[in-house]
């Protein structure tokens, strides 16, 4: 599948072109801001050199824009497969990362064309949704909806650290316990990565390798029982919590004290988490005075590609007794197969409702949904109740 426009061919990359794609990524991210940053370009190229060697890469969804007169690659985007679950229903999505265009070719709409092409191809290949961490002024142009802010929690180490759990590196044989921990805490969330036991075994077999999920994994024990784990990183004087899950909420103080101890041993002044205070550990940090900030302007953005699969999974997960379907072209909702003329919603409004981000009244007040009669609004509210969303970029990339 290809698309041609004014001497520019948009297509899937070939395996032998990967070195050229990585050169493009390095050039694009070196000039990502007005001030050139060679280290930024090099680190992105190194990361995706490893990512593109993963066995789950769909090479069809590594897209390039080629100047047909010179053969030069001008822009690229990759959509990385992401198996997920809505309730117990398997649903496959793609994570958009990265998007890169040569500095001299920016502002011409080339990347936007690449993204539209890639999203259509992902849809045709059966992927049901796509996510991206990006600028909320740009990505809505190609259909993405701003879902969650990118949160950060920062906690300065206390002067006195209380007794904590025992922290140790991951050991072979921990996979079953870690899988159970993850699935237990994520059980109540609408959309979650599908981390099977096989996934854990594969990722942990490559622990510390570039382009994998975990580089520094710590397991926490209490009375001989594994009660939590955390994926760690370091930045300046901060110990970074990329991901953390607990067996029970009551274990949060012991695990947090263990993390404080680790940070102190590494000479760090604070602990920073890239997840909000809606997780057990995040809430404990907030209770102890952590500051919660939003890393603006970047936001986590979502686009539904297959509404039939999305809404079917939603109905199963929520126990909804009515069957809801959606005609995106007419923006019309159907309930139990019957057209509901008064229930018209744009894709971005329906996305936000299905994720539980807003009530119908809130969307109407924001001007993101047409005014509805009270009984129609009540019907939508029954179908799509507001929930506490959860977001963690690090869990979603790989």
mmCIF file of N, CA and C in Angstrom, residues 195-293:
data_model
loop_
_atom_site.group_PDB
_atom_site.id
_atom_site.type_symbol
_atom_site.label_atom_id
_atom_site.label_comp_id
_atom_site.label_asym_id
_atom_site.label_seq_id
_atom_site.Cartn_x
_atom_site.Cartn_y
_atom_site.Cartn_z
ATOM 1 N N UNK A 195 -0.482 -8.093 29.577
ATOM 2 C CA UNK A 195 0.792 -8.678 29.975
ATOM 3 C C UNK A 195 0.568 -10.110 30.441
ATOM 4 N N UNK A 196 0.738 -11.024 29.534
ATOM 5 C CA UNK A 196 0.608 -12.438 29.863
ATOM 6 C C UNK A 196 1.872 -12.913 30.580
ATOM 7 N N UNK A 197 1.806 -14.117 31.136
ATOM 8 C CA UNK A 197 2.994 -14.682 31.772
ATOM 9 C C UNK A 197 4.115 -14.815 30.751
ATOM 10 N N UNK A 198 3.768 -15.172 29.527
ATOM 11 C CA UNK A 198 4.763 -15.269 28.460
ATOM 12 C C UNK A 198 5.422 -13.917 28.210
ATOM 13 N N UNK A 199 4.626 -12.838 28.263
ATOM 14 C CA UNK A 199 5.185 -11.485 28.088
ATOM 15 C C UNK A 199 6.225 -11.214 29.170
ATOM 16 N N UNK A 200 5.885 -11.517 30.414
ATOM 17 C CA UNK A 200 6.817 -11.287 31.513
ATOM 18 C C UNK A 200 8.100 -12.089 31.321
ATOM 19 N N UNK A 201 7.961 -13.336 30.936
ATOM 20 C CA UNK A 201 9.147 -14.179 30.754
ATOM 21 C C UNK A 201 10.043 -13.619 29.658
ATOM 22 N N UNK A 202 9.436 -13.139 28.571
ATOM 23 C CA UNK A 202 10.216 -12.584 27.461
ATOM 24 C C UNK A 202 10.920 -11.299 27.872
ATOM 25 N N UNK A 203 10.171 -10.371 28.482
ATOM 26 C CA UNK A 203 10.761 -9.089 28.865
ATOM 27 C C UNK A 203 11.862 -9.260 29.903
ATOM 28 N N UNK A 204 11.646 -10.134 30.869
ATOM 29 C CA UNK A 204 12.638 -10.301 31.928
ATOM 30 C C UNK A 204 13.856 -11.077 31.451
ATOM 31 N N UNK A 205 13.685 -11.845 30.379
ATOM 32 C CA UNK A 205 14.848 -12.502 29.773
ATOM 33 C C UNK A 205 15.767 -11.479 29.116
ATOM 34 N N UNK A 206 15.212 -10.298 28.807
ATOM 35 C CA UNK A 206 15.990 -9.224 28.172
ATOM 36 C C UNK A 206 16.161 -8.039 29.116
ATOM 37 N N UNK A 207 16.086 -8.291 30.422
ATOM 38 C CA UNK A 207 16.176 -7.234 31.421
ATOM 39 C C UNK A 207 17.451 -6.417 31.225
ATOM 40 N N UNK A 208 17.291 -5.098 31.162
ATOM 41 C CA UNK A 208 18.436 -4.204 31.035
ATOM 42 C C UNK A 208 18.844 -3.892 29.618
ATOM 43 N N UNK A 209 18.287 -4.600 28.642
ATOM 44 C CA UNK A 209 18.641 -4.335 27.249
ATOM 45 C C UNK A 209 17.915 -3.094 26.750
ATOM 46 N N UNK A 210 18.555 -2.362 25.855
ATOM 47 C CA UNK A 210 17.974 -1.151 25.292
ATOM 48 C C UNK A 210 16.712 -1.510 24.514
ATOM 49 N N UNK A 211 15.685 -0.676 24.648
ATOM 50 C CA UNK A 211 14.457 -0.900 23.903
ATOM 51 C C UNK A 211 13.524 -1.914 24.525
ATOM 52 N N UNK A 212 13.826 -2.371 25.738
ATOM 53 C CA UNK A 212 12.941 -3.298 26.436
ATOM 54 C C UNK A 212 12.204 -2.540 27.537
ATOM 55 N N UNK A 213 11.279 -3.227 28.188
ATOM 56 C CA UNK A 213 10.407 -2.559 29.160
ATOM 57 C C UNK A 213 11.136 -2.199 30.455
ATOM 58 N N UNK A 214 12.005 -3.076 30.935
ATOM 59 C CA UNK A 214 12.637 -2.857 32.234
ATOM 60 C C UNK A 214 14.156 -2.777 32.094
ATOM 61 N N UNK A 215 14.747 -1.828 32.801
ATOM 62 C CA UNK A 215 16.204 -1.757 32.857
ATOM 63 C C UNK A 215 16.706 -2.030 34.270
ATOM 64 N N UNK A 216 16.024 -1.483 35.268
ATOM 65 C CA UNK A 216 16.403 -1.666 36.673
ATOM 66 C C UNK A 216 15.128 -2.031 37.428
ATOM 67 N N UNK A 217 14.959 -3.310 37.727
ATOM 68 C CA UNK A 217 13.726 -3.795 38.354
ATOM 69 C C UNK A 217 14.013 -4.237 39.782
ATOM 70 N N UNK A 218 13.260 -3.694 40.725
ATOM 71 C CA UNK A 218 13.412 -4.061 42.124
ATOM 72 C C UNK A 218 12.134 -4.729 42.630
ATOM 73 N N UNK A 219 12.330 -5.804 43.395
ATOM 74 C CA UNK A 219 11.230 -6.568 43.975
ATOM 75 C C UNK A 219 11.229 -6.312 45.479
ATOM 76 N N UNK A 220 10.039 -6.148 46.054
ATOM 77 C CA UNK A 220 9.910 -5.839 47.481
ATOM 78 C C UNK A 220 9.243 -7.005 48.206
ATOM 79 N N UNK A 221 9.848 -7.390 49.329
ATOM 80 C CA UNK A 221 9.351 -8.522 50.112
ATOM 81 C C UNK A 221 9.067 -8.098 51.546
ATOM 82 N N UNK A 222 8.116 -8.789 52.145
ATOM 83 C CA UNK A 222 7.805 -8.600 53.556
ATOM 84 C C UNK A 222 7.387 -9.957 54.122
ATOM 85 N N UNK A 223 8.083 -10.380 55.160
ATOM 86 C CA UNK A 223 7.812 -11.696 55.765
ATOM 87 C C UNK A 223 7.884 -12.816 54.727
ATOM 88 N N UNK A 224 8.860 -12.708 53.811
ATOM 89 C CA UNK A 224 9.076 -13.743 52.812
ATOM 90 C C UNK A 224 8.119 -13.720 51.640
ATOM 91 N N UNK A 225 7.209 -12.751 51.592
ATOM 92 C CA UNK A 225 6.221 -12.667 50.514
ATOM 93 C C UNK A 225 6.519 -11.464 49.630
ATOM 94 N N UNK A 226 6.419 -11.646 48.309
ATOM 95 C CA UNK A 226 6.583 -10.527 47.384
ATOM 96 C C UNK A 226 5.341 -9.645 47.466
ATOM 97 N N UNK A 227 5.533 -8.371 47.834
ATOM 98 C CA UNK A 227 4.393 -7.463 48.008
ATOM 99 C C UNK A 227 4.382 -6.317 46.997
ATOM 100 N N UNK A 228 5.408 -6.248 46.149
ATOM 101 C CA UNK A 228 5.425 -5.173 45.164
ATOM 102 C C UNK A 228 6.665 -5.235 44.297
ATOM 103 N N UNK A 229 6.670 -4.409 43.265
ATOM 104 C CA UNK A 229 7.857 -4.256 42.424
ATOM 105 C C UNK A 229 7.868 -2.837 41.873
ATOM 106 N N UNK A 230 9.039 -2.400 41.436
ATOM 107 C CA UNK A 230 9.172 -1.076 40.828
ATOM 108 C C UNK A 230 10.230 -1.124 39.739
ATOM 109 N N UNK A 231 9.920 -0.473 38.623
ATOM 110 C CA UNK A 231 10.882 -0.270 37.543
ATOM 111 C C UNK A 231 11.512 1.101 37.760
ATOM 112 N N UNK A 232 12.838 1.136 37.899
ATOM 113 C CA UNK A 232 13.530 2.354 38.318
ATOM 114 C C UNK A 232 14.408 2.937 37.222
ATOM 115 N N UNK A 233 14.708 4.201 37.397
ATOM 116 C CA UNK A 233 15.669 4.910 36.568
ATOM 117 C C UNK A 233 16.283 6.011 37.412
ATOM 118 N N UNK A 234 17.235 6.727 36.847
ATOM 119 C CA UNK A 234 17.868 7.827 37.573
ATOM 120 C C UNK A 234 17.996 9.034 36.657
ATOM 121 N N UNK A 235 17.788 10.211 37.228
ATOM 122 C CA UNK A 235 17.966 11.462 36.489
ATOM 123 C C UNK A 235 18.417 12.536 37.465
ATOM 124 N N UNK A 236 19.614 13.040 37.255
ATOM 125 C CA UNK A 236 20.178 14.066 38.132
ATOM 126 C C UNK A 236 20.090 13.588 39.590
ATOM 127 N N UNK A 237 19.390 14.344 40.451
ATOM 128 C CA UNK A 237 19.325 13.965 41.868
ATOM 129 C C UNK A 237 18.037 13.233 42.205
ATOM 130 N N UNK A 238 17.397 12.630 41.187
ATOM 131 C CA UNK A 238 16.109 11.968 41.401
ATOM 132 C C UNK A 238 16.188 10.471 41.102
ATOM 133 N N UNK A 239 15.522 9.692 41.937
ATOM 134 C CA UNK A 239 15.258 8.288 41.633
ATOM 135 C C UNK A 239 13.909 8.248 40.924
ATOM 136 N N UNK A 240 13.882 7.747 39.700
ATOM 137 C CA UNK A 240 12.663 7.739 38.902
ATOM 138 C C UNK A 240 11.902 6.434 39.088
ATOM 139 N N UNK A 241 10.614 6.547 39.353
ATOM 140 C CA UNK A 241 9.728 5.385 39.406
ATOM 141 C C UNK A 241 8.969 5.337 38.093
ATOM 142 N N UNK A 242 9.417 4.490 37.187
ATOM 143 C CA UNK A 242 8.763 4.394 35.885
ATOM 144 C C UNK A 242 7.462 3.599 35.972
ATOM 145 N N UNK A 243 7.440 2.666 36.896
ATOM 146 C CA UNK A 243 6.271 1.802 37.066
ATOM 147 C C UNK A 243 6.369 1.162 38.438
ATOM 148 N N UNK A 244 5.247 0.999 39.109
ATOM 149 C CA UNK A 244 5.249 0.336 40.415
ATOM 150 C C UNK A 244 3.877 -0.258 40.675
ATOM 151 N N UNK A 245 3.858 -1.483 41.191
ATOM 152 C CA UNK A 245 2.590 -2.129 41.533
ATOM 153 C C UNK A 245 2.735 -2.871 42.855
ATOM 154 N N UNK A 246 1.623 -2.931 43.578
ATOM 155 C CA UNK A 246 1.603 -3.518 44.913
ATOM 156 C C UNK A 246 0.596 -4.648 44.982
ATOM 157 N N UNK A 247 0.861 -5.584 45.900
ATOM 158 C CA UNK A 247 -0.077 -6.677 46.122
ATOM 159 C C UNK A 247 -1.364 -6.153 46.753
ATOM 160 N N UNK A 248 -1.221 -5.242 47.732
ATOM 161 C CA UNK A 248 -2.366 -4.629 48.400
ATOM 162 C C UNK A 248 -2.035 -3.169 48.711
ATOM 163 N N UNK A 249 -3.062 -2.339 48.823
ATOM 164 C CA UNK A 249 -2.860 -0.924 49.134
ATOM 165 C C UNK A 249 -2.147 -0.740 50.465
ATOM 166 N N UNK A 250 -2.388 -1.649 51.401
ATOM 167 C CA UNK A 250 -1.787 -1.519 52.732
ATOM 168 C C UNK A 250 -0.267 -1.660 52.705
ATOM 169 N N UNK A 251 0.271 -2.159 51.592
ATOM 170 C CA UNK A 251 1.722 -2.325 51.488
ATOM 171 C C UNK A 251 2.421 -1.045 51.025
ATOM 172 N N UNK A 252 1.656 -0.016 50.677
ATOM 173 C CA UNK A 252 2.244 1.199 50.117
ATOM 174 C C UNK A 252 3.274 1.855 51.043
ATOM 175 N N UNK A 253 3.014 2.034 52.346
ATOM 176 C CA UNK A 253 4.020 2.677 53.200
ATOM 177 C C UNK A 253 5.341 1.915 53.244
ATOM 178 N N UNK A 254 5.279 0.592 53.351
ATOM 179 C CA UNK A 254 6.505 -0.205 53.442
ATOM 180 C C UNK A 254 7.309 -0.129 52.148
ATOM 181 N N UNK A 255 6.626 -0.181 51.004
ATOM 182 C CA UNK A 255 7.326 -0.111 49.718
ATOM 183 C C UNK A 255 7.900 1.284 49.500
ATOM 184 N N UNK A 256 7.148 2.318 49.856
ATOM 185 C CA UNK A 256 7.648 3.679 49.667
ATOM 186 C C UNK A 256 8.867 3.939 50.542
ATOM 187 N N UNK A 257 8.857 3.452 51.775
ATOM 188 C CA UNK A 257 10.035 3.609 52.630
ATOM 189 C C UNK A 257 11.234 2.866 52.050
ATOM 190 N N UNK A 258 10.994 1.706 51.452
ATOM 191 C CA UNK A 258 12.085 0.970 50.804
ATOM 192 C C UNK A 258 12.645 1.766 49.630
ATOM 193 N N UNK A 259 11.782 2.446 48.897
ATOM 194 C CA UNK A 259 12.225 3.281 47.779
ATOM 195 C C UNK A 259 13.001 4.499 48.276
ATOM 196 N N UNK A 260 12.560 5.089 49.380
ATOM 197 C CA UNK A 260 13.314 6.193 49.976
ATOM 198 C C UNK A 260 14.724 5.728 50.338
ATOM 199 N N UNK A 261 14.814 4.534 50.910
ATOM 200 C CA UNK A 261 16.120 3.998 51.299
ATOM 201 C C UNK A 261 17.005 3.781 50.077
ATOM 202 N N UNK A 262 16.432 3.214 49.012
ATOM 203 C CA UNK A 262 17.193 3.026 47.776
ATOM 204 C C UNK A 262 17.687 4.358 47.234
ATOM 205 N N UNK A 263 16.817 5.358 47.230
ATOM 206 C CA UNK A 263 17.193 6.675 46.726
ATOM 207 C C UNK A 263 18.333 7.263 47.550
ATOM 208 N N UNK A 264 18.238 7.131 48.865
ATOM 209 C CA UNK A 264 19.280 7.656 49.748
ATOM 210 C C UNK A 264 20.605 6.950 49.503
ATOM 211 N N UNK A 265 20.577 5.628 49.344
ATOM 212 C CA UNK A 265 21.798 4.861 49.095
ATOM 213 C C UNK A 265 22.447 5.252 47.774
ATOM 214 N N UNK A 266 21.642 5.714 46.828
ATOM 215 C CA UNK A 266 22.175 6.129 45.527
ATOM 216 C C UNK A 266 22.504 7.620 45.478
ATOM 217 N N UNK A 267 22.392 8.288 46.609
ATOM 218 C CA UNK A 267 22.735 9.700 46.673
ATOM 219 C C UNK A 267 21.711 10.619 46.042
ATOM 220 N N UNK A 268 20.463 10.195 46.002
ATOM 221 C CA UNK A 268 19.400 10.999 45.399
ATOM 222 C C UNK A 268 18.662 11.792 46.474
ATOM 223 N N UNK A 269 18.138 12.949 46.072
ATOM 224 C CA UNK A 269 17.448 13.822 47.019
ATOM 225 C C UNK A 269 15.941 13.656 46.988
ATOM 226 N N UNK A 270 15.425 13.030 45.925
ATOM 227 C CA UNK A 270 13.971 12.907 45.814
ATOM 228 C C UNK A 270 13.609 11.674 45.000
ATOM 229 N N UNK A 271 12.334 11.331 45.087
ATOM 230 C CA UNK A 271 11.756 10.245 44.297
ATOM 231 C C UNK A 271 10.717 10.868 43.377
ATOM 232 N N UNK A 272 10.785 10.533 42.084
ATOM 233 C CA UNK A 272 9.818 11.084 41.132
ATOM 234 C C UNK A 272 9.138 9.955 40.380
ATOM 235 N N UNK A 273 7.805 10.010 40.331
ATOM 236 C CA UNK A 273 7.008 9.000 39.638
ATOM 237 C C UNK A 273 6.348 9.617 38.420
ATOM 238 N N UNK A 274 6.277 8.836 37.342
ATOM 239 C CA UNK A 274 5.629 9.323 36.125
ATOM 240 C C UNK A 274 4.224 8.755 36.013
ATOM 241 N N UNK A 275 3.564 8.592 37.154
ATOM 242 C CA UNK A 275 2.169 8.160 37.147
ATOM 243 C C UNK A 275 1.417 9.007 38.174
ATOM 244 N N UNK A 276 0.090 9.129 38.029
ATOM 245 C CA UNK A 276 -0.675 10.004 38.914
ATOM 246 C C UNK A 276 -0.972 9.360 40.257
ATOM 247 N N UNK A 277 -1.620 10.123 41.103
ATOM 248 C CA UNK A 277 -1.921 9.662 42.457
ATOM 249 C C UNK A 277 -3.126 8.737 42.510
ATOM 250 N N UNK A 278 -3.511 8.168 41.370
ATOM 251 C CA UNK A 278 -4.640 7.231 41.369
ATOM 252 C C UNK A 278 -4.191 5.799 41.628
ATOM 253 N N UNK A 279 -2.885 5.532 41.609
ATOM 254 C CA UNK A 279 -2.386 4.214 41.974
ATOM 255 C C UNK A 279 -2.132 4.186 43.480
ATOM 256 N N UNK A 280 -2.009 2.994 44.037
ATOM 257 C CA UNK A 280 -1.816 2.871 45.485
ATOM 258 C C UNK A 280 -0.542 3.580 45.939
ATOM 259 N N UNK A 281 0.555 3.380 45.200
ATOM 260 C CA UNK A 281 1.810 4.008 45.601
ATOM 261 C C UNK A 281 1.762 5.512 45.343
ATOM 262 N N UNK A 282 1.138 5.905 44.223
ATOM 263 C CA UNK A 282 1.008 7.330 43.937
ATOM 264 C C UNK A 282 0.202 8.051 45.000
ATOM 265 N N UNK A 283 -0.870 7.420 45.457
ATOM 266 C CA UNK A 283 -1.687 8.018 46.511
ATOM 267 C C UNK A 283 -0.896 8.154 47.804
ATOM 268 N N UNK A 284 -0.093 7.147 48.128
ATOM 269 C CA UNK A 284 0.720 7.215 49.340
ATOM 270 C C UNK A 284 1.728 8.361 49.251
ATOM 271 N N UNK A 285 2.326 8.548 48.070
ATOM 272 C CA UNK A 285 3.254 9.665 47.891
ATOM 273 C C UNK A 285 2.531 10.992 48.096
ATOM 274 N N UNK A 286 1.328 11.096 47.526
ATOM 275 C CA UNK A 286 0.563 12.339 47.661
ATOM 276 C C UNK A 286 0.214 12.595 49.128
ATOM 277 N N UNK A 287 -0.137 11.549 49.867
ATOM 278 C CA UNK A 287 -0.468 11.699 51.282
ATOM 279 C C UNK A 287 0.734 12.166 52.094
ATOM 280 N N UNK A 288 1.940 11.832 51.619
ATOM 281 C CA UNK A 288 3.151 12.239 52.328
ATOM 282 C C UNK A 288 3.692 13.572 51.826
ATOM 283 N N UNK A 289 2.893 14.264 51.002
ATOM 284 C CA UNK A 289 3.270 15.619 50.608
ATOM 285 C C UNK A 289 3.898 15.761 49.245
ATOM 286 N N UNK A 290 3.855 14.724 48.418
ATOM 287 C CA UNK A 290 4.431 14.823 47.077
ATOM 288 C C UNK A 290 3.689 15.871 46.254
ATOM 289 N N UNK A 291 4.424 16.588 45.434
ATOM 290 C CA UNK A 291 3.808 17.552 44.526
ATOM 291 C C UNK A 291 3.439 16.836 43.231
ATOM 292 N N UNK A 292 2.233 17.110 42.740
ATOM 293 C CA UNK A 292 1.751 16.502 41.502
ATOM 294 C C UNK A 292 1.687 17.582 40.433
ATOM 295 N N UNK A 293 2.414 17.388 39.351
ATOM 296 C CA UNK A 293 2.442 18.368 38.273
ATOM 297 C C UNK A 293 2.082 17.690 36.962
#
